[in-house]
Tab-separated table of C-alpha atoms in Angstrom:
chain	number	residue	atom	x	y	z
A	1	UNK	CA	3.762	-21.976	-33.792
A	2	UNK	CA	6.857	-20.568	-35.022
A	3	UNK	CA	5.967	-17.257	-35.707
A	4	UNK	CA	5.004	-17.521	-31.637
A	5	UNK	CA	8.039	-18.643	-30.464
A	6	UNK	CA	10.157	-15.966	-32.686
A	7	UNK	CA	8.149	-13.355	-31.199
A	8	UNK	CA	8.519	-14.761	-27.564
A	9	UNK	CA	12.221	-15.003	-28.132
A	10	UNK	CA	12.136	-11.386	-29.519
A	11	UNK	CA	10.359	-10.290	-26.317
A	12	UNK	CA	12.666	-11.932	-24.044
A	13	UNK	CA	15.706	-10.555	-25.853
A	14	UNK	CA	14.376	-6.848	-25.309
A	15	UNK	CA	13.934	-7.396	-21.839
A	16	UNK	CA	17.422	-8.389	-21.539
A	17	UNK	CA	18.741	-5.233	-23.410
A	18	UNK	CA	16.347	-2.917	-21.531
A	19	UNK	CA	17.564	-4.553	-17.957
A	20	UNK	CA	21.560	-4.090	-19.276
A	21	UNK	CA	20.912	-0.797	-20.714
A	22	UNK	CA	19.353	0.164	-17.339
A	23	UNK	CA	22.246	-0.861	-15.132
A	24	UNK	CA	24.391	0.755	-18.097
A	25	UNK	CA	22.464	4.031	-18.061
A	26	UNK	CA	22.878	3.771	-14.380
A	27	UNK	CA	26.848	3.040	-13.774
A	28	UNK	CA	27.404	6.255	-16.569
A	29	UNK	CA	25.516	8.408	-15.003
A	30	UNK	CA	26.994	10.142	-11.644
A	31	UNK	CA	25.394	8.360	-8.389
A	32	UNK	CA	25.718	9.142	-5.054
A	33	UNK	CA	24.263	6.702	-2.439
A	34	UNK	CA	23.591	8.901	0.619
A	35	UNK	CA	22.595	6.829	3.810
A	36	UNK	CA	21.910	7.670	7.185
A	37	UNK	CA	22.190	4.390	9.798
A	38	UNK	CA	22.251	4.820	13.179
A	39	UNK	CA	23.246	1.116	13.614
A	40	UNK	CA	24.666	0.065	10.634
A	41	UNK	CA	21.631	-2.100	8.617
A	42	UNK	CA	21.302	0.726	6.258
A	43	UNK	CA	25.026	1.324	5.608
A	44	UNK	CA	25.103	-2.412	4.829
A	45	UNK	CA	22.300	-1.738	1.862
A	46	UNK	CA	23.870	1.141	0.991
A	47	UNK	CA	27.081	0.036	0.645
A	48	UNK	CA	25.528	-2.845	-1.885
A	49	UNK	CA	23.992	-0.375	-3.689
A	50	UNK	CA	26.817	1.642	-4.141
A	51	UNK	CA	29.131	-1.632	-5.397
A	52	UNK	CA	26.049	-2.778	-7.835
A	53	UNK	CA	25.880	0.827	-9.148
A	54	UNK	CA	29.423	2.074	-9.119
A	55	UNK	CA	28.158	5.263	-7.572
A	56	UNK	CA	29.578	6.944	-4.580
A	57	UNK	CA	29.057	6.391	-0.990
A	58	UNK	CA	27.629	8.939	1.218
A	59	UNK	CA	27.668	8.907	4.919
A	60	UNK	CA	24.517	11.400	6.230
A	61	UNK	CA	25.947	11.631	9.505
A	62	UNK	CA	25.140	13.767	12.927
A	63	UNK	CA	26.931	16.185	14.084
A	64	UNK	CA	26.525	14.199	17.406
A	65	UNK	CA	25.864	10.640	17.012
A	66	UNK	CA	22.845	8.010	18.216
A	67	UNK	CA	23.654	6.292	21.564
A	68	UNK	CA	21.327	3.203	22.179
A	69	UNK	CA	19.723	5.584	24.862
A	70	UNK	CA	18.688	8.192	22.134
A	71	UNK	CA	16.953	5.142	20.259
A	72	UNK	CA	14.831	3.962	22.586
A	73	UNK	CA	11.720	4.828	20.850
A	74	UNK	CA	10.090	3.165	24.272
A	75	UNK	CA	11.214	6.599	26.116
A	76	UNK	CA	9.372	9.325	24.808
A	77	UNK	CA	11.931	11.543	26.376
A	78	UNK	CA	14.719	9.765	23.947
A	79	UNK	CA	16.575	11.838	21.322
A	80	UNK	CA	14.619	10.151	18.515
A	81	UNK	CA	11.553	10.244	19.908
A	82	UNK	CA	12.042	14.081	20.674
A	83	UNK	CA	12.890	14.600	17.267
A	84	UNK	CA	10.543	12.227	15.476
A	85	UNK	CA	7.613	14.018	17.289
A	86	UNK	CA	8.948	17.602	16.229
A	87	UNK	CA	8.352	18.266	12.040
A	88	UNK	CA	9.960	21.000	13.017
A	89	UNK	CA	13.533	18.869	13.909
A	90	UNK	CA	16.304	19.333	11.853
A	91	UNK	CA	19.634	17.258	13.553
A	92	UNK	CA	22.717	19.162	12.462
A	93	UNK	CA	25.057	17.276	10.462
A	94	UNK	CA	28.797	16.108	10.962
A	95	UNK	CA	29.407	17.687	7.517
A	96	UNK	CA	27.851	18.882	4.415
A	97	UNK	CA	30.520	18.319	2.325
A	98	UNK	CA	30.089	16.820	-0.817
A	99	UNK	CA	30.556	18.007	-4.445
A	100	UNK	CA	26.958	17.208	-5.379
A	101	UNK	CA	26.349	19.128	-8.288
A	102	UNK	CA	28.776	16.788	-10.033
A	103	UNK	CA	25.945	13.441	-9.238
A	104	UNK	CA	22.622	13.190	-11.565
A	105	UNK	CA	21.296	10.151	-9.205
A	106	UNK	CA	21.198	10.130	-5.601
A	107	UNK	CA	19.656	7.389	-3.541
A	108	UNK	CA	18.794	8.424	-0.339
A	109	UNK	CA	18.788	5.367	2.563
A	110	UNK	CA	17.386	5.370	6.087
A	111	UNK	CA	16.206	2.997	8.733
A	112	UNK	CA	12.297	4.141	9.272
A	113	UNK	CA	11.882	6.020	12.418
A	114	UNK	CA	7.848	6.143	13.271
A	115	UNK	CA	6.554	5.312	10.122
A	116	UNK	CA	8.895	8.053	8.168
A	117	UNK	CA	12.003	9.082	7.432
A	118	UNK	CA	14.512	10.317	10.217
A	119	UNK	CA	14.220	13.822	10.522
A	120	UNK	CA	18.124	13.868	9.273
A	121	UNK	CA	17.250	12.777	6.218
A	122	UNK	CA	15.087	16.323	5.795
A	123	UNK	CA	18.441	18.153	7.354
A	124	UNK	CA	20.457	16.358	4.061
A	125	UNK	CA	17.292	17.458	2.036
A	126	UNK	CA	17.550	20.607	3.042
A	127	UNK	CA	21.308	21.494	2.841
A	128	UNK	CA	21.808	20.800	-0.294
A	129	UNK	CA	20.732	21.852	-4.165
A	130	UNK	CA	18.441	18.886	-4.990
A	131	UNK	CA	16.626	20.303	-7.957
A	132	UNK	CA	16.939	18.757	-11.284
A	133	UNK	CA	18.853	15.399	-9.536
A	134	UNK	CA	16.580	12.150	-9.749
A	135	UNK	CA	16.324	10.904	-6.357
A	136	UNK	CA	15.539	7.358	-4.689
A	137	UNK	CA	14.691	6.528	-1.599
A	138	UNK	CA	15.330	2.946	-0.014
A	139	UNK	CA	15.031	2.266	3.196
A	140	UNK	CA	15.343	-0.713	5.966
A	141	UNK	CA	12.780	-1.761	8.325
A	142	UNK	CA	11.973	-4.643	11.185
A	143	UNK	CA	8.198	-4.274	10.889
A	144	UNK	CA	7.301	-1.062	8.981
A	145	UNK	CA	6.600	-0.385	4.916
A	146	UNK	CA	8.484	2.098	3.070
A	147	UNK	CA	5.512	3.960	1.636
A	148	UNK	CA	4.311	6.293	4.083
A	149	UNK	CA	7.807	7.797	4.141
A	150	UNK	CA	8.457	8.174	0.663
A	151	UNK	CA	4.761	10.023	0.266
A	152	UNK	CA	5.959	12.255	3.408
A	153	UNK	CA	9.091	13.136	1.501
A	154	UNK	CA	7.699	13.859	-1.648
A	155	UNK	CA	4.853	15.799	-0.075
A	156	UNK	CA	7.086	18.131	1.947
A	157	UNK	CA	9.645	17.875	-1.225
A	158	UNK	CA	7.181	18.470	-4.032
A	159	UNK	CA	9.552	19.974	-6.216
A	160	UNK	CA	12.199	17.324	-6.638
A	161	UNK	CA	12.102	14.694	-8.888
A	162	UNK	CA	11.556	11.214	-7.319
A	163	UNK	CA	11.105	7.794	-7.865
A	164	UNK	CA	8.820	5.372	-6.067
A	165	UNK	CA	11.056	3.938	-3.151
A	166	UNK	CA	11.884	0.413	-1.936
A	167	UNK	CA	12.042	-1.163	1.370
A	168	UNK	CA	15.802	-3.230	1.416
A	169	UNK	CA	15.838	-5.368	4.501
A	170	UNK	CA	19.556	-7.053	3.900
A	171	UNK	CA	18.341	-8.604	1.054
A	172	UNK	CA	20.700	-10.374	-1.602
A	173	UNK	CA	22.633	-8.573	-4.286
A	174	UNK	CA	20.401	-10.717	-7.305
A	175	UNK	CA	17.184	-9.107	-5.896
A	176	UNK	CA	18.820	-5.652	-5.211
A	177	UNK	CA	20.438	-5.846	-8.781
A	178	UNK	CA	16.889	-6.609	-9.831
A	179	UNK	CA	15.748	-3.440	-8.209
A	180	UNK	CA	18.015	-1.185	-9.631
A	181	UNK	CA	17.784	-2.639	-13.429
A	182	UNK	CA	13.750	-1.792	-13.078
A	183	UNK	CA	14.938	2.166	-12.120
């Protein structure tokens, strides 16, 4: 019975240490939280990931931004829908500047736009020197998974190195610090 309970207490422990030397791992390493939100749920998340993380916040912002008009994914005639229903779409971007060869981690946040990522995020994608950097994408959602837009990502992005992403629907900090100790 002993030996049991030493070896459960052993097993605990290590989980502990593994969890802290996640978080660790991740707070010494160089993140950047990069986060497109068109009206402001994702910049929330992002935001607490950036304060649970230490990493750096990233605005991916366009060069002309969202009016509730170019949102309305009832008009198929709306900005959004125009550009969700193009692959082709690539938004331009208020700025590109950002030193990100300096970052090893990026997270990459978006609201989910017709089951995917906004085509945005691919114009961030795009602009910049991804390879080598681990990348994760969250995202934020009122009815749809996370899942189909991480597999389009990494299917049109098949040489970067990503994780499995997470849907992050304003949750609290305990269960987004729980998240980020599993990375």
């Amino acid at each position: 019975m002993n030996k049991i309970l030493l070896t459960a207490a052993v097993i605990v422990a290590t989980s502990f240490t593994l969890c802290a030397q996640n978080n660790k791992d991740m707070k010494t390493s160089k993140t950047l939280v990069a986060y497109f939100s068109a009206t402001g749920t994702t910049a929330q998340v992002a935001k607490d990931i950036a304060d649970l993380t230490g990493g750096t916040l990233y605005e991916i912002a366009p060069k002309s931004a969202y009016t509730s008009a170019d949102l309305d994914w009832n008009n198929k005639q709306s900005r959004s829908s125009v550009e969700m229903n193009d692959p082709q779409a690539r938004p331009e971007l208020k700025t590109t500047a950002t030193d990100l060869p300096t970052y090893d981690t990026i997270f990459i946040g978006y609201p989910i736009w017709w089951n995917l990522a906004p085509r945005i995020i691919n114009t961030f994608i795009e602009s910049h020197n991804l390879k080598g950097k681990t990348l994760i994408p969250f995202a934020t959602s009122g009815g749809s998974g996370v899942n189909n837009s991480v597999n389009e990502l990494k299917k049109t992005y098949p040489d970067l190195k990503w994780k499995d992403g997470k849907l992050l629907n304003r949750t609290n900090k305990n269960a987004l610090q729980q998240w980020i100790n599993q990375l």
